[in-house]
CSV table of N, CA and C in Angstrom, one decimal:
chain,number,residue,atom,x,y,z
O,1,MET,N,-41.2,-110.1,51.0
O,1,MET,CA,-41.5,-111.5,51.0
O,1,MET,C,-41.7,-112.0,49.6
O,2,MET,N,-42.3,-111.2,48.7
O,2,MET,CA,-42.5,-111.6,47.3
O,2,MET,C,-41.2,-111.8,46.6
O,3,ASN,N,-40.2,-111.0,46.9
O,3,ASN,CA,-38.9,-111.1,46.2
O,3,ASN,C,-38.3,-112.4,46.6
O,4,THR,N,-38.4,-112.8,47.9
O,4,THR,CA,-37.8,-114.1,48.4
O,4,THR,C,-38.5,-115.3,47.7
O,5,GLN,N,-39.8,-115.2,47.6
O,5,GLN,CA,-40.5,-116.3,46.9
O,5,GLN,C,-40.2,-116.4,45.4
O,6,ASN,N,-40.1,-115.2,44.8
O,6,ASN,CA,-39.7,-115.2,43.3
O,6,ASN,C,-38.3,-115.7,43.1
O,7,ALA,N,-37.4,-115.3,44.0
O,7,ALA,CA,-36.0,-115.8,43.9
O,7,ALA,C,-35.9,-117.3,44.1
O,8,SER,N,-36.6,-117.8,45.1
O,8,SER,CA,-36.5,-119.2,45.4
O,8,SER,C,-37.2,-120.0,44.2
O,9,ALA,N,-38.3,-119.5,43.7
O,9,ALA,CA,-38.9,-120.2,42.6
O,9,ALA,C,-38.0,-120.2,41.3
O,10,GLN,N,-37.3,-119.1,41.1
O,10,GLN,CA,-36.4,-119.0,40.0
O,10,GLN,C,-35.2,-120.0,40.2
O,11,ARG,N,-34.7,-120.1,41.4
O,11,ARG,CA,-33.6,-121.0,41.7
O,11,ARG,C,-34.1,-122.5,41.4
O,12,TYR,N,-35.3,-122.8,41.9
O,12,TYR,CA,-35.9,-124.1,41.7
O,12,TYR,C,-36.0,-124.4,40.2
O,13,ARG,N,-36.6,-123.5,39.4
O,13,ARG,CA,-36.7,-123.7,38.0
O,13,ARG,C,-35.4,-123.9,37.3
O,14,CYS,N,-34.4,-123.1,37.8
O,14,CYS,CA,-33.0,-123.2,37.2
O,14,CYS,C,-32.4,-124.5,37.5
O,15,ARG,N,-32.6,-125.0,38.8
O,15,ARG,CA,-32.1,-126.3,39.1
O,15,ARG,C,-32.7,-127.4,38.3
O,16,GLN,N,-34.1,-127.3,38.2
O,16,GLN,CA,-34.8,-128.3,37.4
O,16,GLN,C,-34.3,-128.3,35.9
O,17,ARG,N,-34.1,-127.2,35.4
O,17,ARG,CA,-33.6,-127.1,34.0
O,17,ARG,C,-32.2,-127.7,33.9
O,18,ARG,N,-31.3,-127.4,34.8
O,18,ARG,CA,-29.9,-128.0,34.8
O,18,ARG,C,-30.0,-129.5,35.0
O,19,HIS,N,-30.9,-130.0,35.8
O,19,HIS,CA,-31.1,-131.4,36.1
O,19,HIS,C,-31.6,-132.1,34.8
O,20,ARG,N,-32.5,-131.5,34.1
O,20,ARG,CA,-33.0,-132.0,32.8
O,20,ARG,C,-31.9,-132.1,31.8
O,21,GLN,N,-31.1,-131.0,31.7
O,21,GLN,CA,-30.0,-131.0,30.8
O,21,GLN,C,-29.0,-132.1,31.1
O,22,LYS,N,-28.7,-132.3,32.3
O,22,LYS,CA,-27.7,-133.3,32.7
O,22,LYS,C,-28.3,-134.7,32.3
O,23,MET,N,-29.6,-134.9,32.6
O,23,MET,CA,-30.2,-136.2,32.3
O,23,MET,C,-30.2,-136.4,30.8
O,24,LEU,N,-30.5,-135.4,30.0
O,24,LEU,CA,-30.5,-135.5,28.5
O,24,LEU,C,-29.1,-135.8,28.0
O,25,GLN,N,-28.1,-135.2,28.6
O,25,GLN,CA,-26.7,-135.4,28.2
O,25,GLN,C,-26.3,-136.9,28.5
O,26,LYS,N,-26.7,-137.4,29.7
O,26,LYS,CA,-26.4,-138.8,30.0
O,26,LYS,C,-27.1,-139.7,29.1
O,27,MET,N,-28.4,-139.5,28.7
O,27,MET,CA,-29.1,-140.3,27.8
O,27,MET,C,-28.4,-140.3,26.4
O,28,LEU,N,-28.0,-139.1,26.0
O,28,LEU,CA,-27.3,-139.0,24.7
O,28,LEU,C,-26.0,-139.7,24.7
O,29,GLN,N,-25.2,-139.7,25.8
O,29,GLN,CA,-24.0,-140.4,25.9
O,29,GLN,C,-24.2,-141.9,25.8
O,30,ARG,N,-25.3,-142.4,26.5
O,30,ARG,CA,-25.6,-143.8,26.4
O,30,ARG,C,-25.9,-144.2,25.0
O,31,VAL,N,-26.7,-143.4,24.3
O,31,VAL,CA,-27.1,-143.7,22.9
O,31,VAL,C,-25.9,-143.7,22.0
O,32,ILE,N,-25.0,-142.8,22.2
O,32,ILE,CA,-23.8,-142.7,21.4
O,32,ILE,C,-22.9,-143.9,21.7
O,33,VAL,N,-22.7,-144.3,22.9
O,33,VAL,CA,-21.9,-145.5,23.3
O,33,VAL,C,-22.5,-146.8,22.6
O,34,ARG,N,-23.8,-146.9,22.7
O,34,ARG,CA,-24.5,-148.1,22.1
O,34,ARG,C,-24.3,-148.1,20.6
O,35,MET,N,-24.4,-146.9,19.9
O,35,MET,CA,-24.3,-146.8,18.5
O,35,MET,C,-22.9,-147.2,18.1
O,36,VAL,N,-21.9,-146.7,18.8
O,36,VAL,CA,-20.5,-147.0,18.5
O,36,VAL,C,-20.3,-148.5,18.7
O,37,PHE,N,-20.8,-149.1,19.8
O,37,PHE,CA,-20.6,-150.5,20.0
O,37,PHE,C,-21.2,-151.3,18.8
O,38,LEU,N,-22.5,-151.0,18.4
O,38,LEU,CA,-23.1,-151.7,17.4
O,38,LEU,C,-22.4,-151.5,16.0
O,39,THR,N,-21.8,-150.3,15.8
O,39,THR,CA,-21.1,-150.1,14.6
O,39,THR,C,-19.8,-150.9,14.6
O,40,VAL,N,-19.1,-151.0,15.7
O,40,VAL,CA,-17.9,-151.8,15.7
O,40,VAL,C,-18.3,-153.3,15.6
O,41,PHE,N,-19.3,-153.7,16.2
O,41,PHE,CA,-19.8,-155.1,16.1
O,41,PHE,C,-20.1,-155.5,14.7
O,42,MET,N,-20.8,-154.6,14.0
O,42,MET,CA,-21.2,-154.9,12.6
O,42,MET,C,-19.9,-154.9,11.7
O,43,LEU,N,-19.0,-154.0,11.9
O,43,LEU,CA,-17.7,-153.9,11.1
O,43,LEU,C,-16.9,-155.2,11.3
O,44,VAL,N,-16.8,-155.6,12.6
O,44,VAL,CA,-16.1,-156.9,12.9
O,44,VAL,C,-16.8,-158.1,12.2
O,45,GLY,N,-18.1,-158.1,12.3
O,45,GLY,CA,-18.9,-159.2,11.7
O,45,GLY,C,-18.7,-159.2,10.2
O,46,ALA,N,-18.7,-158.0,9.6
O,46,ALA,CA,-18.4,-158.0,8.1
O,46,ALA,C,-17.0,-158.4,7.8
O,47,ALA,N,-16.0,-158.1,8.6
O,47,ALA,CA,-14.7,-158.5,8.3
O,47,ALA,C,-14.5,-160.0,8.4
O,48,VAL,N,-15.1,-160.6,9.5
O,48,VAL,CA,-15.1,-162.0,9.6
O,48,VAL,C,-15.8,-162.7,8.5
O,49,LYS,N,-16.9,-162.2,8.1
O,49,LYS,CA,-17.6,-162.8,6.9
O,49,LYS,C,-16.8,-162.7,5.7
O,50,ALA,N,-16.1,-161.6,5.5
O,50,ALA,CA,-15.3,-161.5,4.3
O,50,ALA,C,-14.1,-162.5,4.3
O,51,VAL,N,-13.5,-162.7,5.5
O,51,VAL,CA,-12.4,-163.6,5.6
O,51,VAL,C,-13.0,-165.0,5.3
O,52,LEU,N,-14.1,-165.4,5.9
O,52,LEU,CA,-14.6,-166.7,5.7
O,52,LEU,C,-15.1,-167.0,4.3
O,53,MET,N,-15.7,-166.0,3.7
O,53,MET,CA,-16.1,-166.2,2.3
O,53,MET,C,-14.9,-166.2,1.3
O,54,SER,N,-13.8,-165.6,1.7
O,54,SER,CA,-12.7,-165.6,0.8
O,54,SER,C,-12.1,-167.0,0.7
O,55,GLU,N,-12.2,-167.8,1.8
O,55,GLU,CA,-11.8,-169.2,1.7
O,55,GLU,C,-12.5,-170.0,0.7
O,56,TYR,N,-13.8,-169.8,0.5
O,56,TYR,CA,-14.6,-170.5,-0.4
O,56,TYR,C,-14.4,-170.0,-1.9
O,57,ARG,N,-14.0,-168.8,-2.0
O,57,ARG,CA,-13.9,-168.2,-3.3
O,57,ARG,C,-12.4,-168.1,-3.8
O,58,SER,N,-11.6,-168.9,-3.1
O,58,SER,CA,-10.2,-168.9,-3.4
O,58,SER,C,-9.9,-169.4,-4.8
O,59,ALA,N,-9.0,-168.7,-5.5
O,59,ALA,CA,-8.6,-169.1,-6.8
O,59,ALA,C,-7.7,-170.3,-6.8
O,60,ASP,N,-7.2,-170.7,-5.7
O,60,ASP,CA,-6.3,-171.8,-5.6
O,60,ASP,C,-7.1,-173.1,-5.7
O,61,LYS,N,-8.3,-173.1,-5.4
O,61,LYS,CA,-9.1,-174.4,-5.4
O,61,LYS,C,-9.5,-174.6,-6.9
O,62,PRO,N,-9.4,-175.8,-7.3
O,62,PRO,CA,-9.8,-176.2,-8.7
O,62,PRO,C,-11.4,-176.2,-8.7
O,63,VAL,N,-11.9,-175.8,-9.8
O,63,VAL,CA,-13.3,-175.8,-10.0
O,63,VAL,C,-13.6,-176.9,-11.0
O,64,SER,N,-14.5,-177.9,-10.7
O,64,SER,CA,-14.8,-178.9,-11.6
O,64,SER,C,-16.3,-178.8,-12.0
O,65,VAL,N,-16.5,-179.0,-13.3
O,65,VAL,CA,-17.8,-178.9,-13.8
O,65,VAL,C,-18.3,-180.3,-14.1
O,66,VAL,N,-19.5,-180.7,-13.6
O,66,VAL,CA,-20.1,-182.0,-13.8
O,66,VAL,C,-21.3,-181.8,-14.7
O,67,GLN,N,-21.4,-182.8,-15.6
O,67,GLN,CA,-22.6,-182.7,-16.5
O,67,GLN,C,-23.8,-183.0,-15.7
O,68,ALA,N,-24.9,-182.4,-16.1
O,68,ALA,CA,-26.2,-182.5,-15.4
O,68,ALA,C,-26.8,-183.9,-15.4
O,69,ASP,N,-26.4,-184.7,-16.5
O,69,ASP,CA,-27.0,-186.0,-16.6
O,69,ASP,C,-26.3,-187.1,-15.8
O,70,GLU,N,-25.2,-186.7,-15.1
O,70,GLU,CA,-24.5,-187.7,-14.3
O,70,GLU,C,-25.1,-187.6,-12.9
O,71,PRO,N,-25.4,-188.8,-12.3
O,71,PRO,CA,-25.9,-188.8,-10.9
O,71,PRO,C,-24.7,-188.5,-10.0
O,72,LEU,N,-25.0,-187.7,-8.9
O,72,LEU,CA,-24.0,-187.4,-7.9
O,72,LEU,C,-24.3,-188.1,-6.7
O,73,VAL,N,-23.2,-188.5,-6.0
O,73,VAL,CA,-23.3,-189.2,-4.7
O,73,VAL,C,-22.5,-188.4,-3.7
O,74,PRO,N,-22.9,-188.4,-2.4
O,74,PRO,CA,-22.1,-187.7,-1.4
O,74,PRO,C,-20.8,-188.5,-1.0
O,75,VAL,N,-19.8,-187.8,-0.8
O,75,VAL,CA,-18.5,-188.4,-0.4
O,75,VAL,C,-18.0,-187.6,0.8
O,76,SER,N,-17.7,-188.3,1.9
O,76,SER,CA,-17.2,-187.7,3.1
O,76,SER,C,-15.7,-187.5,3.0
O,77,GLN,N,-15.3,-186.3,3.4
O,77,GLN,CA,-13.9,-185.9,3.4
O,77,GLN,C,-13.3,-186.2,4.8
O,78,ALA,N,-11.9,-186.2,4.8
O,78,ALA,CA,-11.2,-186.5,6.1
O,78,ALA,C,-11.5,-185.4,7.2
O,79,ASP,N,-11.7,-184.2,6.7
O,79,ASP,CA,-12.0,-183.1,7.7
O,79,ASP,C,-13.4,-183.0,8.1
O,80,GLY,N,-14.3,-183.9,7.7
O,80,GLY,CA,-15.6,-183.9,8.1
O,80,GLY,C,-16.6,-183.3,7.2
O,81,ARG,N,-16.1,-182.6,6.1
O,81,ARG,CA,-17.0,-182.0,5.2
O,81,ARG,C,-17.5,-183.0,4.2
O,82,GLN,N,-18.6,-182.7,3.5
O,82,GLN,CA,-19.2,-183.6,2.6
O,82,GLN,C,-19.2,-183.0,1.2
O,83,THR,N,-18.6,-183.7,0.2
O,83,THR,CA,-18.6,-183.2,-1.1
O,83,THR,C,-19.4,-184.1,-2.0
O,84,TRP,N,-19.6,-183.7,-3.2
O,84,TRP,CA,-20.4,-184.6,-4.2
O,84,TRP,C,-19.5,-184.9,-5.4
O,85,LYS,N,-19.6,-186.1,-5.9
O,85,LYS,CA,-18.9,-186.5,-7.1
O,85,LYS,C,-19.7,-187.4,-7.9
O,86,PRO,N,-19.4,-187.5,-9.2
O,86,PRO,CA,-20.2,-188.3,-10.1
O,86,PRO,C,-20.2,-189.8,-9.7
O,87,GLN,N,-21.3,-190.5,-9.8
O,87,GLN,CA,-21.4,-191.9,-9.5
O,87,GLN,C,-20.8,-192.7,-10.6
O,88,THR,N,-19.9,-193.6,-10.2
O,88,THR,CA,-19.2,-194.5,-11.2
O,88,THR,C,-19.9,-195.8,-11.3
O,89,ASP,N,-19.5,-196.7,-12.2
O,89,ASP,CA,-20.1,-198.0,-12.4
O,89,ASP,C,-19.8,-198.8,-11.1
O,90,GLU,N,-18.6,-198.7,-10.5
O,90,GLU,CA,-18.3,-199.5,-9.3
O,90,GLU,C,-19.3,-199.1,-8.2
O,91,MET,N,-19.6,-197.8,-8.1
O,91,MET,CA,-20.5,-197.4,-7.0
O,91,MET,C,-21.9,-197.9,-7.2
O,92,GLN,N,-22.3,-198.0,-8.5
O,92,GLN,CA,-23.7,-198.6,-8.7
O,92,GLN,C,-23.8,-200.0,-8.3
O,93,ASN,N,-22.7,-200.8,-8.4
O,93,ASN,CA,-22.7,-202.2,-8.0
O,93,ASN,C,-22.5,-202.3,-6.5
O,94,ASP,N,-21.8,-201.4,-5.9
O,94,ASP,CA,-21.6,-201.5,-4.4
O,94,ASP,C,-22.4,-200.4,-3.7
O,95,PRO,N,-23.6,-200.7,-3.2
O,95,PRO,CA,-24.5,-199.7,-2.6
O,95,PRO,C,-23.9,-199.0,-1.4
O,96,MET,N,-23.0,-199.7,-0.6
O,96,MET,CA,-22.4,-199.0,0.5
O,96,MET,C,-21.5,-197.9,0.1
O,97,GLN,N,-20.8,-198.0,-1.0
O,97,GLN,CA,-19.9,-197.0,-1.5
O,97,GLN,C,-20.7,-195.9,-2.1
O,98,ALA,N,-21.9,-196.1,-2.5
O,98,ALA,CA,-22.7,-195.0,-3.1
O,98,ALA,C,-23.5,-194.3,-2.0
O,99,GLY,N,-23.2,-194.5,-0.8
O,99,GLY,CA,-23.9,-193.8,0.3
O,99,GLY,C,-25.0,-194.6,0.9
O,100,GLY,N,-25.2,-195.8,0.5
O,100,GLY,CA,-26.2,-196.6,1.1
O,100,GLY,C,-27.6,-196.4,0.6
O,101,SER,N,-27.7,-195.5,-0.4
O,101,SER,CA,-29.1,-195.1,-0.9
O,101,SER,C,-29.6,-196.1,-2.0
O,102,ALA,N,-28.7,-196.9,-2.5
O,102,ALA,CA,-29.1,-197.8,-3.6
O,102,ALA,C,-29.8,-199.1,-3.1
O,103,VAL,N,-29.8,-199.3,-1.8
O,103,VAL,CA,-30.4,-200.6,-1.2
O,103,VAL,C,-31.9,-200.3,-1.1
O,104,ASP,N,-32.7,-201.2,-1.6
O,104,ASP,CA,-34.1,-201.2,-1.5
O,104,ASP,C,-34.6,-201.8,-0.2
O,105,ARG,N,-35.8,-201.4,0.2
O,105,ARG,CA,-36.4,-202.0,1.4
O,105,ARG,C,-36.6,-203.5,1.3
O,106,GLU,N,-36.9,-204.0,0.2
O,106,GLU,CA,-37.1,-205.4,0.0
O,106,GLU,C,-35.8,-206.2,0.1
O,107,ASP,N,-34.7,-205.6,0.0
O,107,ASP,CA,-33.4,-206.3,0.0
O,107,ASP,C,-33.0,-206.7,1.5
O,108,TRP,N,-33.6,-206.0,2.5
O,108,TRP,CA,-33.3,-206.2,3.8
O,108,TRP,C,-34.1,-207.4,4.3
O,109,LYS,N,-33.4,-208.4,5.0
O,109,LYS,CA,-34.0,-209.5,5.6
O,109,LYS,C,-33.7,-209.5,7.1
O,110,LEU,N,-34.6,-208.9,7.8
O,110,LEU,CA,-34.4,-208.7,9.2
O,110,LEU,C,-35.2,-209.8,10.0
O,111,LEU,N,-34.6,-210.2,11.1
O,111,LEU,CA,-35.2,-211.2,12.0
O,111,LEU,C,-35.1,-210.7,13.4
O,112,LEU,N,-36.3,-210.7,14.0
O,112,LEU,CA,-36.4,-210.2,15.4
O,112,LEU,C,-36.2,-211.4,16.3
O,113,VAL,N,-35.1,-211.3,17.1
O,113,VAL,CA,-34.8,-212.4,18.1
O,113,VAL,C,-34.7,-211.8,19.5
O,114,ASN,N,-35.5,-212.3,20.4
O,114,ASN,CA,-35.5,-211.9,21.8
O,114,ASN,C,-36.1,-213.0,22.6
O,115,PRO,N,-36.2,-212.9,23.9
O,115,PRO,CA,-36.7,-214.0,24.7
O,115,PRO,C,-38.1,-214.5,24.3
O,116,TRP,N,-38.9,-213.7,23.7
O,116,TRP,CA,-40.2,-214.0,23.3
O,116,TRP,C,-40.3,-214.6,21.8
O,117,ASN,N,-39.2,-214.2,21.0
O,117,ASN,CA,-39.1,-214.7,19.7
O,117,ASN,C,-37.8,-215.4,19.5
O,118,PRO,N,-37.7,-216.7,19.7
O,118,PRO,CA,-36.5,-217.4,19.6
O,118,PRO,C,-36.0,-217.5,18.1
O,119,VAL,N,-34.8,-217.9,17.9
O,119,VAL,CA,-34.2,-218.1,16.6
O,119,VAL,C,-34.9,-219.3,16.0
O,120,PRO,N,-35.4,-219.2,14.7
O,120,PRO,CA,-36.1,-220.4,14.1
O,120,PRO,C,-35.1,-221.6,13.9
O,121,GLU,N,-35.6,-222.8,13.9
O,121,GLU,CA,-34.8,-224.0,13.8
O,121,GLU,C,-34.0,-224.1,12.5
O,122,ASP,N,-34.6,-223.6,11.4
O,122,ASP,CA,-33.9,-223.7,10.1
O,122,ASP,C,-32.9,-222.5,9.9
O,123,TYR,N,-32.7,-221.7,10.9
O,123,TYR,CA,-31.8,-220.5,10.7
O,123,TYR,C,-30.6,-220.7,11.6
O,124,SER,N,-29.4,-220.3,11.0
O,124,SER,CA,-28.2,-220.4,11.8
O,124,SER,C,-27.5,-219.0,11.8
O,125,ILE,N,-26.8,-218.8,12.9
O,125,ILE,CA,-26.1,-217.5,13.0
O,125,ILE,C,-24.7,-217.7,12.8
């Protein structure tokens, strides 16, 4: 009877050991798959970043140097990007061409007209 119990206990321990080994192998496989996925993801991200950054560092684009004492104004491009260029005398005289920032608050003359505030008699539209 003792031999039967020892044999069954040994088989049980052997099965548990094999089960643990299989579980560890599965966990290791999952970790390896995740690491490979993350590595590929990071390499693709680095490649995309390199491609995008090369567009901005292209030698084909002219580089202009602007003196620091010249005021810059934003200029909208046709493709939706915004660039900056030096402010000219024409832009100083025309505030809308200079981005609308040259208009002071005092320059605006607003009049509230609604059913409770009619248009004044001395004002024409």
